[in-house]
Short mmCIF file of C-alpha atoms in Angstrom, two decimals:
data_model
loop_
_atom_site.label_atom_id
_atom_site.label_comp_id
_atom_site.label_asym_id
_atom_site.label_seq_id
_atom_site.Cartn_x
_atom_site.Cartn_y
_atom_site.Cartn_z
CA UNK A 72 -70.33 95.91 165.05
CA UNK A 73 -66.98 95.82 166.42
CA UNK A 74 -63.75 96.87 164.56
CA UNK A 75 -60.21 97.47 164.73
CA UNK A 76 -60.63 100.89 164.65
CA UNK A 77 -62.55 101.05 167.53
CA UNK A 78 -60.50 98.98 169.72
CA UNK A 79 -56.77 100.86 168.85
CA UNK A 80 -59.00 104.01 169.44
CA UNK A 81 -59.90 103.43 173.09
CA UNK A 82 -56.11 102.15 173.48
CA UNK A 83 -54.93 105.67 172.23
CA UNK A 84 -57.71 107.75 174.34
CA UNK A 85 -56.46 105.32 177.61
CA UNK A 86 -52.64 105.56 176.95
CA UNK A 87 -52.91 109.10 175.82
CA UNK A 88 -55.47 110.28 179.00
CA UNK A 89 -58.01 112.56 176.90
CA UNK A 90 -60.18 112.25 173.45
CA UNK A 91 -58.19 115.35 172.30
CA UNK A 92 -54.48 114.08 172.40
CA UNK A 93 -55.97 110.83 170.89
CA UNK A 94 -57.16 112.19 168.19
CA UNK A 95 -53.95 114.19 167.50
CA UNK A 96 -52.57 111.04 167.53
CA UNK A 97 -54.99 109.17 165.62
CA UNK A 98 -55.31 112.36 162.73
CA UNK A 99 -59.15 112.19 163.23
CA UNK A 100 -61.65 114.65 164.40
CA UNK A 101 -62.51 114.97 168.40
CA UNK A 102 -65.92 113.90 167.01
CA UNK A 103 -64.78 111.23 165.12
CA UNK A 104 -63.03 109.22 168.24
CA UNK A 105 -65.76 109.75 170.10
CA UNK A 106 -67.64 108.07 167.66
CA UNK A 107 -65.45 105.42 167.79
CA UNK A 108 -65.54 105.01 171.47
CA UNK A 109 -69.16 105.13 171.50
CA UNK A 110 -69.65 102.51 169.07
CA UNK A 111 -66.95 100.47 170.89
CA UNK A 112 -69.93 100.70 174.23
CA UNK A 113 -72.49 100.23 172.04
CA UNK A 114 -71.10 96.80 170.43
CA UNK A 115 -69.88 95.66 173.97
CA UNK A 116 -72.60 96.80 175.91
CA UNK A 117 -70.00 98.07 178.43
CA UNK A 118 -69.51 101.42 179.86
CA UNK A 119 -65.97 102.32 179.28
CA UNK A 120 -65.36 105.78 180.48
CA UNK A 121 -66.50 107.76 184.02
CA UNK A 122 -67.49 110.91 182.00
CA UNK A 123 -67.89 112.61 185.24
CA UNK A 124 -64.37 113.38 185.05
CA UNK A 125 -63.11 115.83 183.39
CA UNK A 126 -60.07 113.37 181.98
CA UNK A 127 -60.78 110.03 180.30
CA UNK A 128 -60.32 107.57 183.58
CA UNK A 129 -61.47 104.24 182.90
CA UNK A 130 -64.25 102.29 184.73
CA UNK A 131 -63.95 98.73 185.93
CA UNK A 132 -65.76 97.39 183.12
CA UNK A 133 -62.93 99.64 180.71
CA UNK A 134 -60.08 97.96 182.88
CA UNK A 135 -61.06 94.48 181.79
CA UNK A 136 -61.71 95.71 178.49
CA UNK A 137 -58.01 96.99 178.14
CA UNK A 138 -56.27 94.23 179.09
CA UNK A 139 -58.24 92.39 176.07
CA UNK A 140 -57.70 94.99 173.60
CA UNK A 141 -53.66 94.86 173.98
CA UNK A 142 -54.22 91.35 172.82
CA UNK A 143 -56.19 92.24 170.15
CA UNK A 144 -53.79 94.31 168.49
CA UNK A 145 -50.65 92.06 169.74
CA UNK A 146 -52.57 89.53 167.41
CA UNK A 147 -53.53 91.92 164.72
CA UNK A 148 -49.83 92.59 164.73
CA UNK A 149 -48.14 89.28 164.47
CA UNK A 150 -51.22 88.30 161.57
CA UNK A 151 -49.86 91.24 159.67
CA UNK A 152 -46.37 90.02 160.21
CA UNK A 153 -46.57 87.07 158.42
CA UNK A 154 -46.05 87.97 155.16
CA UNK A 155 -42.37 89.37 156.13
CA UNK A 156 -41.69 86.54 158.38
CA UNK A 157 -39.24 83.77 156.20
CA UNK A 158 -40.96 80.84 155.02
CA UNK A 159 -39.36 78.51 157.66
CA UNK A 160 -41.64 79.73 160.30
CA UNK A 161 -44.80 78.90 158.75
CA UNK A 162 -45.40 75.18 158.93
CA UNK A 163 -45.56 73.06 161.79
CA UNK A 164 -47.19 69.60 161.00
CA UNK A 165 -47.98 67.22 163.75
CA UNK A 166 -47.31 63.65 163.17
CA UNK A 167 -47.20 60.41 164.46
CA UNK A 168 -45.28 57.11 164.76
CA UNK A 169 -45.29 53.56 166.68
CA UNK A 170 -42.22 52.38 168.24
CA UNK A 171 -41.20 50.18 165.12
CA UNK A 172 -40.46 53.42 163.13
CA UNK A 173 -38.94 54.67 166.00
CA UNK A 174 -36.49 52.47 166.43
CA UNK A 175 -35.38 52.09 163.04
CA UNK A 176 -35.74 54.72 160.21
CA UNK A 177 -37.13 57.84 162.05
CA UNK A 178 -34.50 58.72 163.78
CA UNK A 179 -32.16 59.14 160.37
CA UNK A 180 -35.43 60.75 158.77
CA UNK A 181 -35.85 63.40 161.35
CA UNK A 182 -31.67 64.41 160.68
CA UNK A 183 -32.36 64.67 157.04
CA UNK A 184 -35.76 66.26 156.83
CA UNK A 185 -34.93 68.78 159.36
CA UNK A 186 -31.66 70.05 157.52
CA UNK A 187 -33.14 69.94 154.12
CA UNK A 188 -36.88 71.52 155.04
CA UNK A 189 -36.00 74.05 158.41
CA UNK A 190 -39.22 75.91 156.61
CA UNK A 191 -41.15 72.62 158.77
CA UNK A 192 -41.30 71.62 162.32
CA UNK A 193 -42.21 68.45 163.06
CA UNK A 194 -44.38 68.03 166.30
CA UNK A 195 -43.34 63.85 166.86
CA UNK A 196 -46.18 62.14 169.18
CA UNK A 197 -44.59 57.83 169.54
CA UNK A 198 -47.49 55.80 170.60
CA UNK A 199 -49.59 52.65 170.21
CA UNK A 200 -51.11 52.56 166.97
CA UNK A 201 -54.67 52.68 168.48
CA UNK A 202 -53.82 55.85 170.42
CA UNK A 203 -52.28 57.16 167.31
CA UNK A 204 -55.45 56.84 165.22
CA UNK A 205 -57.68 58.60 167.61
CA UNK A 206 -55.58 61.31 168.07
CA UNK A 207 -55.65 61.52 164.65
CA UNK A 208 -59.47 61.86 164.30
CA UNK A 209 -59.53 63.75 166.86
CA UNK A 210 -57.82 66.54 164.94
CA UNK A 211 -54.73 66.32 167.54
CA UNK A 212 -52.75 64.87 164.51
CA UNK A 213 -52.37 65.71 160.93
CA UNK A 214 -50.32 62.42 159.87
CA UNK A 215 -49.92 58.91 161.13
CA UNK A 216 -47.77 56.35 160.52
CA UNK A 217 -49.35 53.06 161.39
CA UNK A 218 -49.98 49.70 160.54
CA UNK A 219 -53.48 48.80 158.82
CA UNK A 220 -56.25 49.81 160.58
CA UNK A 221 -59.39 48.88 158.19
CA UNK A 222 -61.72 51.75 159.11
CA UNK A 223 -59.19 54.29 158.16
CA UNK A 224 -59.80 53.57 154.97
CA UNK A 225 -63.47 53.75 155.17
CA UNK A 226 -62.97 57.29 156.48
CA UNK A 227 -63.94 60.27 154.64
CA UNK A 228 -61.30 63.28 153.88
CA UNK A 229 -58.43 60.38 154.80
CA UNK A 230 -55.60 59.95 152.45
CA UNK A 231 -53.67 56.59 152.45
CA UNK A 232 -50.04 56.02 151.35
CA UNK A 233 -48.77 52.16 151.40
CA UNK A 234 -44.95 52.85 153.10
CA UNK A 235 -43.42 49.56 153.40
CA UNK A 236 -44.73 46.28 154.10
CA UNK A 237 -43.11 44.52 157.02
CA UNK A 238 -42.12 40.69 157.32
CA UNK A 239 -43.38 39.03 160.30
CA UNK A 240 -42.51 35.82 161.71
CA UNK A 241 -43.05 33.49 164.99
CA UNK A 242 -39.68 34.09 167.33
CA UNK A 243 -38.27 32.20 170.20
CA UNK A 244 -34.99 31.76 172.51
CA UNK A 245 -33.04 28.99 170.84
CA UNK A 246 -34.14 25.23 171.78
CA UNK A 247 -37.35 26.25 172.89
CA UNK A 248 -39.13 24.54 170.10
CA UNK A 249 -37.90 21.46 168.77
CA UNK A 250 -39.10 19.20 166.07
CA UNK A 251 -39.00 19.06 162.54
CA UNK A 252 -39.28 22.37 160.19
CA UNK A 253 -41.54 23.56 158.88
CA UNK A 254 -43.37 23.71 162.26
CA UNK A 255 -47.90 22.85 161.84
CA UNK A 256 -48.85 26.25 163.36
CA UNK A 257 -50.86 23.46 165.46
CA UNK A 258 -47.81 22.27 166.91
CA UNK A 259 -47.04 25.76 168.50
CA UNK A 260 -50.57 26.15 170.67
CA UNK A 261 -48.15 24.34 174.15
CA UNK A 262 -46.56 27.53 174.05
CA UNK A 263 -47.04 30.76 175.74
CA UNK A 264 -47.59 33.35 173.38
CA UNK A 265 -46.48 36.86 173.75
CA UNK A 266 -48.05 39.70 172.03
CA UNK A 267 -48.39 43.45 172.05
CA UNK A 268 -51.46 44.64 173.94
CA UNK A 269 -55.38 45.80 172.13
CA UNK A 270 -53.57 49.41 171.03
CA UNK A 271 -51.04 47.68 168.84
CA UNK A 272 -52.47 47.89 165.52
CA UNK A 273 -50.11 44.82 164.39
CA UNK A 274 -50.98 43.31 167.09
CA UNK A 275 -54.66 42.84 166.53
CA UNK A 276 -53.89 41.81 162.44
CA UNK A 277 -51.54 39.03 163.98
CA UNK A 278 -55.05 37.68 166.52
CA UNK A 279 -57.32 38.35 163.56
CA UNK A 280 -54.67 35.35 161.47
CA UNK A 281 -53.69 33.52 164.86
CA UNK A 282 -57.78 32.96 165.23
CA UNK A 283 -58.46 31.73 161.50
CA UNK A 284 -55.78 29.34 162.30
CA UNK A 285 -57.20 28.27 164.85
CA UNK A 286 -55.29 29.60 167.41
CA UNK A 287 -55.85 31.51 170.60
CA UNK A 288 -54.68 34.94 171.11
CA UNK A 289 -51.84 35.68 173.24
CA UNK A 290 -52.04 35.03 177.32
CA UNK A 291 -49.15 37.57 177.85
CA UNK A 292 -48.67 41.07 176.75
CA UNK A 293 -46.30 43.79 176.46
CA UNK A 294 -46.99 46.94 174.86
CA UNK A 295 -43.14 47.82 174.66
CA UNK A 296 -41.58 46.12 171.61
CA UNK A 297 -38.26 45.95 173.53
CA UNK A 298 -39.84 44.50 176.77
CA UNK A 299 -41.50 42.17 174.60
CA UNK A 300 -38.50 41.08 172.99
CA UNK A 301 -36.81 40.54 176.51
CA UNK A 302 -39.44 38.16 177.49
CA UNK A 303 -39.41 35.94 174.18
CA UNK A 304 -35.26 36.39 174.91
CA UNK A 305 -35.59 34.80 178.62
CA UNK A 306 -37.15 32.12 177.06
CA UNK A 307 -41.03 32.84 178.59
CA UNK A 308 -42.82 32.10 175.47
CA UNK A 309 -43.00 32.68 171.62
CA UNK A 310 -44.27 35.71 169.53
CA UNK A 311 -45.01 37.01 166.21
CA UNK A 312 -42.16 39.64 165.73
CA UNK A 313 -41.15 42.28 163.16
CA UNK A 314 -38.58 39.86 161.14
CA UNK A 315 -35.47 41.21 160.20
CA UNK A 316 -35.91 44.32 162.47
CA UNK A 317 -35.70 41.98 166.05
CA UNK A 318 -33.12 39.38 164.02
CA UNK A 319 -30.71 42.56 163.35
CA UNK A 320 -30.86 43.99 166.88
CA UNK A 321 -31.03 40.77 168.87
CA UNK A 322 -29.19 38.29 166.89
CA UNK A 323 -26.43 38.19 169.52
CA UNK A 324 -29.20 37.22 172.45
CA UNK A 325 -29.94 33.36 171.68
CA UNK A 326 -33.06 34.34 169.43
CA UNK A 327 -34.58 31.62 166.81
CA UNK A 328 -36.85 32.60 163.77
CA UNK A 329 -38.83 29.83 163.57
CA UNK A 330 -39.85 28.37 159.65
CA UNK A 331 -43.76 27.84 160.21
CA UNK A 332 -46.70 26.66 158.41
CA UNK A 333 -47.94 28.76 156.93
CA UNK A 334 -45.96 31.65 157.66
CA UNK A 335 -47.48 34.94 159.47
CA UNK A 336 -48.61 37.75 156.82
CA UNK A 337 -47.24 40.82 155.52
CA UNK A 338 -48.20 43.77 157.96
CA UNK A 339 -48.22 46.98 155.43
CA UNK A 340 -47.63 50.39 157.31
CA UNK A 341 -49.06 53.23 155.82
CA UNK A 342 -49.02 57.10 155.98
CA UNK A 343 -52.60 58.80 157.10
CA UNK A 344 -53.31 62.10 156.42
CA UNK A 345 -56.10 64.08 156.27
CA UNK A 346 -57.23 65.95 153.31
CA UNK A 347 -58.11 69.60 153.12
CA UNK A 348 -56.10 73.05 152.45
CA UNK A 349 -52.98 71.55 153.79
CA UNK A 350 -52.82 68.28 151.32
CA UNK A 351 -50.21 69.29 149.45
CA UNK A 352 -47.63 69.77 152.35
CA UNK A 353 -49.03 66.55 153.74
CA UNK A 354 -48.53 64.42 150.50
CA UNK A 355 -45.36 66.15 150.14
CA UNK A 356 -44.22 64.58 153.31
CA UNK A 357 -45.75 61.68 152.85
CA UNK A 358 -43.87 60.51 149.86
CA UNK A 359 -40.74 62.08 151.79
CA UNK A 360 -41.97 59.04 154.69
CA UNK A 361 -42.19 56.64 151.54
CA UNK A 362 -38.47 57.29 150.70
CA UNK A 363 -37.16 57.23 154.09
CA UNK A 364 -39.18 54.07 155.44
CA UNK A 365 -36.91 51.09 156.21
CA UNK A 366 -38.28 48.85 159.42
CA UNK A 367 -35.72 46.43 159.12
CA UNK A 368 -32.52 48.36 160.51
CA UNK A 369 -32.41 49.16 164.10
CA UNK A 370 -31.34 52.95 164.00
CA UNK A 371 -29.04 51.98 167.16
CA UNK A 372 -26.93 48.84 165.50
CA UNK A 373 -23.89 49.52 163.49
CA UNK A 374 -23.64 47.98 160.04
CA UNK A 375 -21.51 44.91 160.90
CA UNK A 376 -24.61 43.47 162.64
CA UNK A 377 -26.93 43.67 160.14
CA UNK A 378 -27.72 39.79 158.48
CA UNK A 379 -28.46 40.20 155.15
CA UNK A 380 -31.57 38.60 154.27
#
């Protein structure tokens, strides 16, 4: 079997150029490091030494070896280290967000959290909400923060935590759709409709309602929430938008939030992490995500444009 011991052995014997001055160095017996070293072959099924020489010179087999067993003990070392190493070091937690999080409360999360918890880092991946979810069952992240996605929840080991629950309505440049209000949701199929693209988890819960309305999806897509705001802007069609967020940050740009009927649903974002010997710092942050989660303030646009509402 092969041990510590064996490995910083053969380091001393190499750095140190005989089995006697290594085991002066070691406090063993000459018998006892060649024990070592032997046992070291024998669980490695290398040869390690020419012992044609009268002074311990290493084979090529004992050259690769080497290089390996610094490593070893470089890792041995820093293991051993971590009980003296401050707290702050410890935890890094990879997470992930959509753009909607991104460009409102994240921002002034990440300022907080960072002063008040240094002990964490905070690996931030910002990504469709599809792409988000498989990294996250892929193991590549620990937390997500993303809209509904139902077979989450269906998931084994998968903690849920209900964040906030964003308004959605249909959007449009001002005068693109007349008539009376409230609008049929009939009376909106003449336009194009712009949407997010297949990896936008809000996305695909506005299709799923468009289609029991009877409604088609949308013909245009933009995965970028702010490119997709541009179009509806430049008057190129309508779309089912984040509420008060787009209202707050566009309000100067001609936009209309149109009364319909019936009115798009709630879209509830929610925290998923995965259970296991690291739920406690998990829930820990997620309630921290619970506090902190506001999608209707643009991060970027100073109080005096915000419409109360």
């Amino acid at each position: 079997m092969l041990t510590l011991k064996q490995i910083e052995t053969f380091i001393q014997v190499v750095e140190l150029g005989t089995f006697e001055r290594a085991s002066q160095r070691l406090n063993a017996t000459q018998s006892t490091v060649s024990k070592r070293i032997s046992e070291l072959e024998q669980a490695t099924g290398l040869q390690l030494f020419d012992r044609t020489r009268r002074n311990a010179r290493l084979t090529t087999e004992g050259e690769q070896l080497l290089e390996l067993a610094y490593k070893t003990t470089e890792s041995t070392k820093r293991i051993l280290e971590l009980n003296n190493k401050p707290e702050g070091t410890l935890h890094r937690v990879r997470i992930g967000f959509t753009e909607l999080a991104a460009l409102t409360w994240l921002p002034g999360f990440l300022r907080n959290y960072t002063t008040e918890r240094p002990d964490i880092r905070l690996d931030i991946t910002i990504d469709m909400s599809r792409t988000l979810y498989q990294q996250f069952q892929d193991g590549e992240l620990e937390l997500v923060v993303i809209p509904q996605i139902p077979e989450a929840f269906a998931q084994p080991g998968v903690e849920t935590r209900l964040l906030e629950e964003v308004e959605m309505a249909f959007m449009a440049r001002e005068g693109l759709v007349n008539g009376p209000r409230p609008i049929p949701i009939g009376a909106l199929e003449r336009y194009t409709l712009i949407s997010q693209g297949k990896r936008s988890g809000f996305a695909q819960d506005v299709n799923r309602w468009l289609s029991h309305q009877g409604m088609t999806a949308a013909i245009q897509t933009a995965d970028n929430l702010l490119a997709l705001v541009g179009l509806v802007t430049a008057g190129r069609g309508i779309s089912v938008l984040p509420k008060f967020c787009v209202q707050r940050f566009a309000q100067e740009q001609g936009l209309e939030t149109l009364d319909t009927m019936p009115q798009p649903p709630m879209i509830g974002y929610y925290a998923l992490y995965h259970s296991g010997v690291r739920i406690s710092l998990l829930e820990e942050l997620a309630l921290r995500l619970f506090d902190a989660a506001d999608f209707t303030r643009p991060f970027f646009a100073s109080e005096k444009h915000f419409i109360r509402g």
